Amino acid sequence: MQDISDKLVKLRKHKKITQEKLASSLHVSRKTISNWENKRGIPDLDSLNLICNIFNIPLNYFSEKVEDCYIDNNSTIGKKKLQ
């Protein structure tokens, strides 16, 4: 199961946003983004809310099992269909 760090990396790379650009949008340092992505810290709730606004996703994306979700080209998160 992927955690917040893995999901943040996936979102950022999917949208082709650099750590520097995301950091600027969140008013944090690039090192902070790197720390979050490398499991040396986690974003606070305010930062998570901003991340959700930037990527146009619901906050519960970070609490759901990523195996049950997908992200389409519009950053829309949906449930995978059971086979």
XYZ file of N, CA and C in Angstrom:
249
model
N 0.847 -1.180 0.000
C 0.000 0.000 0.000
C 0.892 1.242 0.000
N 0.519 2.233 -0.794
C 1.287 3.465 -0.858
C 0.813 4.432 0.215
N 1.750 5.223 0.717
C 1.413 6.191 1.748
C 1.379 7.602 1.153
N 1.266 8.593 2.016
C 1.182 9.984 1.567
C 2.372 10.345 0.686
N 3.563 9.927 1.078
C 4.767 10.253 0.306
C 4.671 9.730 -1.120
N 4.303 8.466 -1.247
C 4.193 7.852 -2.574
C 3.109 8.524 -3.417
N 2.010 8.843 -2.789
C 0.902 9.472 -3.509
C 1.269 10.879 -3.960
N 2.014 11.609 -3.120
C 2.431 12.955 -3.484
C 3.359 12.916 -4.695
N 4.309 12.001 -4.694
C 5.219 11.853 -5.833
C 4.419 11.523 -7.095
N 3.493 10.591 -6.972
C 2.683 10.176 -8.122
C 1.899 11.363 -8.693
N 1.267 12.134 -7.827
C 0.505 13.305 -8.279
C 1.401 14.333 -8.958
N 2.518 14.633 -8.314
C 3.412 15.668 -8.838
C 3.977 15.268 -10.198
N 4.405 14.029 -10.320
C 4.976 13.579 -11.595
C 3.910 13.462 -12.677
N 2.708 13.057 -12.290
C 1.606 12.954 -13.247
C 1.313 14.310 -13.885
N 1.386 15.366 -13.084
C 1.129 16.716 -13.591
C 2.386 17.406 -14.104
N 3.534 16.695 -14.035
C 4.812 17.246 -14.515
C 5.156 18.562 -13.812
N 4.993 18.554 -12.494
C 5.325 19.718 -11.674
C 6.609 19.412 -10.915
N 7.544 20.341 -10.941
C 8.797 20.143 -10.212
C 8.578 20.334 -8.712
N 9.510 19.816 -7.935
C 9.457 20.046 -6.493
C 9.507 21.545 -6.205
N 10.330 22.257 -6.949
C 10.484 23.704 -6.758
C 9.159 24.440 -6.998
N 8.475 24.095 -8.075
C 7.199 24.755 -8.386
C 6.139 24.431 -7.344
N 6.067 23.170 -6.932
C 5.099 22.794 -5.908
C 5.418 23.503 -4.596
N 6.690 23.560 -4.248
C 7.102 24.240 -3.019
C 6.691 25.708 -3.049
N 6.884 26.339 -4.179
C 6.508 27.746 -4.317
C 5.004 27.926 -4.138
N 4.224 27.036 -4.708
C 2.766 27.115 -4.586
C 2.290 26.898 -3.157
N 3.058 26.094 -2.403
C 2.680 25.782 -1.018
C 3.354 26.701 -0.003
N 4.234 27.586 -0.488
C 4.977 28.503 0.395
C 5.846 27.740 1.386
N 6.503 26.689 0.867
C 7.480 25.930 1.647
C 8.737 25.800 0.785
N 9.788 25.258 1.350
C 11.027 25.084 0.588
C 10.967 23.810 -0.259
N 11.823 23.758 -1.275
C 11.937 22.554 -2.087
C 12.401 21.387 -1.224
N 13.238 21.678 -0.251
C 13.722 20.637 0.670
C 12.561 20.037 1.470
N 11.581 20.851 1.821
C 10.408 20.331 2.528
C 9.667 19.334 1.658
N 9.470 19.668 0.387
C 8.804 18.744 -0.538
C 9.621 17.453 -0.641
N 10.931 17.590 -0.782
C 11.802 16.429 -0.851
C 11.677 15.572 0.408
N 11.639 16.203 1.554
C 11.493 15.459 2.813
C 10.167 14.706 2.861
N 9.097 15.349 2.420
C 7.793 14.677 2.394
C 7.837 13.470 1.465
N 8.438 13.656 0.293
C 8.468 12.592 -0.704
C 9.396 11.446 -0.310
N 10.356 11.719 0.552
C 11.311 10.696 0.972
C 11.044 10.185 2.382
N 9.818 10.405 2.828
C 9.343 9.855 4.111
C 10.134 10.355 5.319
N 10.622 11.592 5.225
C 11.316 12.201 6.355
C 10.432 13.237 7.042
N 9.178 13.224 6.714
C 8.195 14.140 7.282
C 6.907 13.996 6.507
N 5.847 14.592 7.031
C 4.568 14.575 6.325
C 3.978 15.984 6.334
N 3.200 16.308 5.312
C 2.569 17.628 5.274
C 1.538 17.768 6.399
N 1.411 18.976 6.931
C 0.359 19.219 7.914
C -0.982 19.329 7.175
N -2.046 19.419 7.929
C -3.383 19.425 7.325
C -3.580 20.612 6.389
N -3.079 21.784 6.764
C -3.198 22.949 5.880
C -2.486 22.705 4.550
N -1.301 22.124 4.621
C -0.555 21.827 3.394
C -1.269 20.771 2.560
N -1.820 19.759 3.215
C -2.577 18.739 2.476
C -3.781 19.351 1.768
N -4.452 20.263 2.435
C -5.596 20.936 1.796
C -5.150 21.741 0.580
N -4.019 22.429 0.690
C -3.499 23.185 -0.451
C -3.105 22.247 -1.593
N -2.474 21.128 -1.250
C -2.101 20.136 -2.259
C -3.352 19.647 -2.994
N -4.393 19.387 -2.242
C -5.652 18.937 -2.849
C -6.222 19.992 -3.788
N -6.132 21.251 -3.405
C -6.602 22.333 -4.277
C -5.755 22.433 -5.539
N -4.450 22.324 -5.391
C -3.548 22.423 -6.548
C -3.816 21.310 -7.550
N -4.018 20.088 -7.043
C -4.202 18.936 -7.926
C -5.672 18.611 -8.193
N -6.562 19.415 -7.616
C -7.997 19.232 -7.827
C -8.452 17.813 -7.444
N -8.082 17.421 -6.243
C -8.423 16.094 -5.735
C -9.065 16.220 -4.356
N -9.818 15.218 -3.932
C -10.407 15.255 -2.596
C -9.360 14.867 -1.540
N -9.532 15.391 -0.345
C -8.603 15.102 0.743
C -8.544 13.607 1.051
N -9.655 12.911 0.894
C -9.657 11.480 1.239
C -8.786 10.637 0.304
N -8.303 11.216 -0.798
C -7.350 10.492 -1.647
C -6.156 10.009 -0.830
N -5.733 10.825 0.121
C -4.561 10.475 0.919
C -4.856 9.425 1.981
N -6.131 9.135 2.219
C -6.461 8.123 3.215
C -6.939 6.816 2.587
N -7.196 6.814 1.277
C -7.665 5.609 0.606
C -6.492 4.770 0.111
N -6.735 3.491 -0.017
C -5.712 2.614 -0.573
C -5.532 2.956 -2.045
N -4.307 3.257 -2.418
C -4.038 3.677 -3.789
C -4.316 2.555 -4.791
N -4.238 1.310 -4.374
C -4.525 0.220 -5.294
C -5.966 0.262 -5.773
N -6.849 0.899 -5.009
C -8.259 0.972 -5.362
C -8.600 2.236 -6.156
N -7.600 3.052 -6.454
C -7.844 4.338 -7.108
C -7.003 4.478 -8.369
N -7.456 5.362 -9.235
C -6.668 5.748 -10.387
C -6.794 7.260 -10.550
N -5.863 7.836 -11.295
C -5.897 9.267 -11.597
C -5.963 9.382 -13.107
N -6.982 10.092 -13.609
C -7.063 10.250 -15.060
C -6.284 11.485 -15.487
N -6.331 11.826 -16.748
C -5.541 12.934 -17.279
C -5.941 14.294 -16.727
N -7.126 14.386 -16.134
C -7.575 15.641 -15.534
C -7.346 15.656 -14.030
N -6.541 14.731 -13.525
C -6.276 14.554 -12.094
C -7.516 14.137 -11.335
N -8.507 13.609 -12.045
C -9.708 13.113 -11.387
C -9.404 11.735 -10.826
N -9.767 11.530 -9.598
C -9.518 10.259 -8.956
C -10.797 9.454 -8.971
N -10.676 8.211 -9.353
C -11.833 7.338 -9.381
C -11.482 5.972 -8.826
N -12.492 5.181 -8.622
C -12.287 3.815 -8.138
C -12.054 2.901 -9.317
N -11.085 1.987 -9.182
C -10.877 0.982 -10.209
C -12.051 0.017 -10.193
N -12.435 -0.400 -11.372
C -13.522 -1.373 -11.485
C -12.986 -2.760 -11.117
N -13.785 -3.495 -10.389
C -13.402 -4.858 -10.045
C -13.517 -5.736 -11.273
N -12.556 -6.611 -11.468
C -12.542 -7.468 -12.647
C -13.289 -8.744 -12.370
